[in-house]
Structure formats: structure tokens, C-alpha cells
């Protein structure tokens, strides 16, 4: 295991593989995309220990697999969206470098579509819905966003 704090990734004897802890327990990578500069963005969800639930989570790696600490100061971000159980499922990049993640969040006894938009540095983009987050009820109870893409006009 690599114990270098500048490269806190456990390697398990297989070239090209790494285990990167994000939350306090369970981490699920659900979607990956490459930035034009070769950096790798992985989105999913991680157990946060608070409220006994999951939150959206992301990591950004350099092309060599090391964490990009210019992203949220650590290369990792955990973002609570709803009141307890959030699952990021899909990630895409805007042409301006902003990162969009779609999934679902638990609110008011149901699950709704949810989105976050981050600036390139990993901070929430508050020009998106005032908070960087949006929860959108579509049906009457259980809505789950599983994929996201951008239209040619940026929507």
C-alpha cells in the first residue's frame, strides 16, 4: 500500500488499478469522464456517516492516477443534496469546464431527480439554481436520474 500523503491511493499489486477512499465507509463510482487536459473525473456517491446516508461524491485524478488537489483542495468532494440519501449516477463536462452530475435524492418521503453543478475547482457553482444544486420532482413518488448529457445550446 502506498502511504505517501501526496499520493493517498492504495495499490493492490495490479498495474493500472487503485482504490481511492472518499467517504467514511462505502464509495460507489458510477460514471467517469475525461477532461480535455487529460484529467479524469469520477462521480458517484459515498457514505457520509452523518444521517446514516449517502451523498454525491467526486474525485479528480491527473492522467497518471494521482489525486488532483486543485480540485476542492484534496482531489475529492462530497456534496449533500437532499435531506438524507443522495446518489450521483452520471457526470458530464460543460465546454467552460464546469462539471454536472445527475442522480437522485431523498426528500419528503420520496426520491426525486437531482443535479449539481461544480466549478472546475470543485466548488458548487451558485449561478446554477442559486446553490449549485437542484432537486426536481417528476413523478408522484420515486424518481431516479441515471444519466445526463448536454444539448448543443448548453442546456
mmCIF file of C-alpha atoms in Angstrom:
data_model
loop_
_atom_site.group_PDB
_atom_site.id
_atom_site.type_symbol
_atom_site.label_atom_id
_atom_site.label_comp_id
_atom_site.label_asym_id
_atom_site.label_seq_id
_atom_site.Cartn_x
_atom_site.Cartn_y
_atom_site.Cartn_z
ATOM 1 C CA UNK A 1 0.000 0.000 0.000
ATOM 2 C CA UNK A 2 1.281 3.466 -0.848
ATOM 3 C CA UNK A 3 1.439 5.571 2.328
ATOM 4 C CA UNK A 4 2.765 8.744 0.712
ATOM 5 C CA UNK A 5 0.330 11.536 1.790
ATOM 6 C CA UNK A 6 0.840 13.233 -1.584
ATOM 7 C CA UNK A 7 -0.474 10.096 -3.272
ATOM 8 C CA UNK A 8 -3.010 8.560 -0.798
ATOM 9 C CA UNK A 9 -4.140 5.740 -3.052
ATOM 10 C CA UNK A 10 -3.890 2.061 -2.158
ATOM 11 C CA UNK A 11 -2.451 -0.077 -4.940
ATOM 12 C CA UNK A 12 -3.050 -3.803 -4.815
ATOM 13 C CA UNK A 13 -0.359 -5.307 -6.992
ATOM 14 C CA UNK A 14 -2.150 -4.834 -10.309
ATOM 15 C CA UNK A 15 -0.763 -2.177 -12.612
ATOM 16 C CA UNK A 16 -3.305 0.458 -13.570
ATOM 17 C CA UNK A 17 -5.580 -0.121 -10.578
ATOM 18 C CA UNK A 18 -6.149 1.923 -7.441
ATOM 19 C CA UNK A 19 -8.529 2.085 -4.502
ATOM 20 C CA UNK A 20 -9.342 5.655 -3.518
ATOM 21 C CA UNK A 21 -11.307 6.120 -0.281
ATOM 22 C CA UNK A 22 -13.645 9.120 -0.391
ATOM 23 C CA UNK A 23 -16.332 8.883 2.320
ATOM 24 C CA UNK A 24 -16.266 7.325 5.763
ATOM 25 C CA UNK A 25 -17.191 3.852 4.521
ATOM 26 C CA UNK A 26 -18.824 2.775 1.241
ATOM 27 C CA UNK A 27 -17.894 4.567 -2.013
ATOM 28 C CA UNK A 28 -19.521 3.869 -5.380
ATOM 29 C CA UNK A 29 -18.055 5.204 -8.620
ATOM 30 C CA UNK A 30 -20.889 5.362 -11.139
ATOM 31 C CA UNK A 31 -19.641 7.469 -14.046
ATOM 32 C CA UNK A 32 -16.354 8.696 -15.457
ATOM 33 C CA UNK A 33 -15.375 11.337 -17.991
ATOM 34 C CA UNK A 34 -12.130 12.785 -19.325
ATOM 35 C CA UNK A 35 -11.386 16.470 -19.384
ATOM 36 C CA UNK A 36 -9.678 17.947 -22.459
ATOM 37 C CA UNK A 37 -6.461 18.306 -20.401
ATOM 38 C CA UNK A 38 -6.416 14.543 -19.690
ATOM 39 C CA UNK A 39 -7.658 14.743 -16.102
ATOM 40 C CA UNK A 40 -10.133 12.049 -15.055
ATOM 41 C CA UNK A 41 -13.387 12.890 -13.245
ATOM 42 C CA UNK A 42 -15.254 10.104 -11.448
ATOM 43 C CA UNK A 43 -18.689 10.714 -9.917
ATOM 44 C CA UNK A 44 -20.873 8.571 -7.730
ATOM 45 C CA UNK A 45 -21.876 8.511 -4.108
ATOM 46 C CA UNK A 46 -20.273 7.882 -0.744
ATOM 47 C CA UNK A 47 -21.484 7.031 2.725
ATOM 48 C CA UNK A 48 -21.005 10.096 4.895
ATOM 49 C CA UNK A 49 -21.674 8.743 8.400
ATOM 50 C CA UNK A 50 -23.932 11.706 9.102
ATOM 51 C CA UNK A 51 -27.655 10.898 8.928
ATOM 52 C CA UNK A 52 -26.624 7.319 8.099
ATOM 53 C CA UNK A 53 -26.855 8.126 4.402
ATOM 54 C CA UNK A 54 -25.013 8.752 1.128
ATOM 55 C CA UNK A 55 -24.068 11.980 -0.619
ATOM 56 C CA UNK A 56 -22.937 12.762 -4.158
ATOM 57 C CA UNK A 57 -19.169 12.343 -4.403
ATOM 58 C CA UNK A 58 -16.488 13.074 -6.982
ATOM 59 C CA UNK A 59 -12.775 12.646 -7.409
ATOM 60 C CA UNK A 60 -10.476 14.164 -9.993
ATOM 61 C CA UNK A 61 -7.228 12.495 -10.954
ATOM 62 C CA UNK A 62 -4.276 13.555 -13.031
ATOM 63 C CA UNK A 63 -3.613 11.385 -16.080
ATOM 64 C CA UNK A 64 -1.008 9.453 -14.025
ATOM 65 C CA UNK A 65 -3.682 8.446 -11.449
ATOM 66 C CA UNK A 66 -2.681 10.792 -8.625
ATOM 67 C CA UNK A 67 -5.334 12.937 -6.959
ATOM 68 C CA UNK A 68 -5.616 16.444 -8.417
ATOM 69 C CA UNK A 69 -5.514 18.599 -5.280
ATOM 70 C CA UNK A 70 -6.517 21.699 -7.258
ATOM 71 C CA UNK A 71 -9.997 20.091 -7.156
ATOM 72 C CA UNK A 72 -11.591 21.003 -3.805
ATOM 73 C CA UNK A 73 -8.161 21.083 -2.107
ATOM 74 C CA UNK A 74 -7.939 17.281 -1.839
ATOM 75 C CA UNK A 75 -8.962 15.888 -5.227
ATOM 76 C CA UNK A 76 -12.212 14.728 -3.606
ATOM 77 C CA UNK A 77 -15.627 16.291 -2.974
ATOM 78 C CA UNK A 78 -18.655 15.032 -1.051
ATOM 79 C CA UNK A 79 -21.826 17.038 -1.640
ATOM 80 C CA UNK A 80 -25.067 16.557 0.306
ATOM 81 C CA UNK A 81 -28.057 17.430 -1.895
ATOM 82 C CA UNK A 82 -31.343 16.227 -0.347
ATOM 83 C CA UNK A 83 -32.322 15.585 3.252
ATOM 84 C CA UNK A 84 -30.649 12.193 3.610
ATOM 85 C CA UNK A 85 -29.945 9.770 0.750
ATOM 86 C CA UNK A 86 -28.272 11.086 -2.423
ATOM 87 C CA UNK A 87 -26.869 9.037 -5.293
ATOM 88 C CA UNK A 88 -24.840 10.637 -8.085
ATOM 89 C CA UNK A 89 -25.153 8.448 -11.181
ATOM 90 C CA UNK A 90 -23.799 10.309 -14.212
ATOM 91 C CA UNK A 91 -21.251 13.047 -14.900
ATOM 92 C CA UNK A 92 -20.609 15.304 -17.874
ATOM 93 C CA UNK A 93 -18.485 18.376 -18.580
ATOM 94 C CA UNK A 94 -19.592 21.688 -19.981
ATOM 95 C CA UNK A 95 -17.398 23.418 -22.552
ATOM 96 C CA UNK A 96 -16.437 26.016 -19.907
ATOM 97 C CA UNK A 97 -15.024 23.284 -17.628
ATOM 98 C CA UNK A 98 -17.962 23.134 -15.219
ATOM 99 C CA UNK A 99 -18.953 19.681 -14.021
ATOM 100 C CA UNK A 100 -22.575 18.455 -13.975
ATOM 101 C CA UNK A 101 -23.676 15.388 -12.005
ATOM 102 C CA UNK A 102 -27.181 13.903 -12.139
ATOM 103 C CA UNK A 103 -28.785 11.382 -9.856
ATOM 104 C CA UNK A 104 -31.488 11.218 -7.244
ATOM 105 C CA UNK A 105 -32.080 12.494 -3.728
ATOM 106 C CA UNK A 106 -34.411 11.553 -0.919
ATOM 107 C CA UNK A 107 -36.716 14.376 0.174
ATOM 108 C CA UNK A 108 -40.086 14.412 1.908
ATOM 109 C CA UNK A 109 -40.575 10.633 1.878
ATOM 110 C CA UNK A 110 -39.784 10.201 -1.824
ATOM 111 C CA UNK A 111 -36.886 10.238 -4.271
ATOM 112 C CA UNK A 112 -36.554 12.991 -6.864
ATOM 113 C CA UNK A 113 -34.242 13.772 -9.762
ATOM 114 C CA UNK A 114 -31.295 15.845 -8.586
ATOM 115 C CA UNK A 115 -28.445 17.721 -10.221
ATOM 116 C CA UNK A 116 -25.386 19.562 -9.052
ATOM 117 C CA UNK A 117 -23.044 21.803 -10.985
ATOM 118 C CA UNK A 118 -19.498 22.411 -9.835
ATOM 119 C CA UNK A 119 -16.930 24.917 -10.938
ATOM 120 C CA UNK A 120 -13.708 23.489 -12.348
ATOM 121 C CA UNK A 121 -12.086 23.865 -8.894
ATOM 122 C CA UNK A 122 -14.692 21.557 -7.277
ATOM 123 C CA UNK A 123 -16.735 24.256 -5.546
ATOM 124 C CA UNK A 124 -20.504 24.426 -6.039
ATOM 125 C CA UNK A 125 -21.472 26.766 -8.879
ATOM 126 C CA UNK A 126 -24.004 29.044 -7.168
ATOM 127 C CA UNK A 127 -25.015 30.554 -10.515
ATOM 128 C CA UNK A 128 -26.864 27.234 -11.013
ATOM 129 C CA UNK A 129 -30.192 27.455 -9.149
ATOM 130 C CA UNK A 130 -28.650 29.792 -6.527
ATOM 131 C CA UNK A 131 -26.971 26.926 -4.640
ATOM 132 C CA UNK A 132 -25.288 24.748 -7.262
ATOM 133 C CA UNK A 133 -27.950 22.106 -6.557
ATOM 134 C CA UNK A 134 -31.402 21.317 -7.939
ATOM 135 C CA UNK A 135 -33.970 18.737 -6.871
ATOM 136 C CA UNK A 136 -36.758 18.165 -9.396
ATOM 137 C CA UNK A 137 -39.813 16.038 -8.618
ATOM 138 C CA UNK A 138 -41.087 14.475 -11.839
ATOM 139 C CA UNK A 139 -43.496 11.724 -10.817
ATOM 140 C CA UNK A 140 -45.538 11.357 -7.685
ATOM 141 C CA UNK A 141 -43.024 9.425 -5.582
ATOM 142 C CA UNK A 142 -39.867 7.619 -6.818
ATOM 143 C CA UNK A 143 -37.844 9.425 -9.471
ATOM 144 C CA UNK A 144 -34.289 8.403 -10.270
ATOM 145 C CA UNK A 145 -31.941 10.210 -12.636
ATOM 146 C CA UNK A 146 -29.497 7.758 -14.194
ATOM 147 C CA UNK A 147 -27.792 9.735 -16.963
ATOM 148 C CA UNK A 148 -27.013 13.293 -18.004
ATOM 149 C CA UNK A 149 -25.910 14.931 -21.231
ATOM 150 C CA UNK A 150 -25.778 18.490 -22.554
ATOM 151 C CA UNK A 151 -27.679 19.851 -25.517
ATOM 152 C CA UNK A 152 -25.810 21.824 -28.165
ATOM 153 C CA UNK A 153 -27.133 25.075 -26.648
ATOM 154 C CA UNK A 154 -25.617 24.175 -23.234
ATOM 155 C CA UNK A 155 -28.865 23.169 -21.535
#
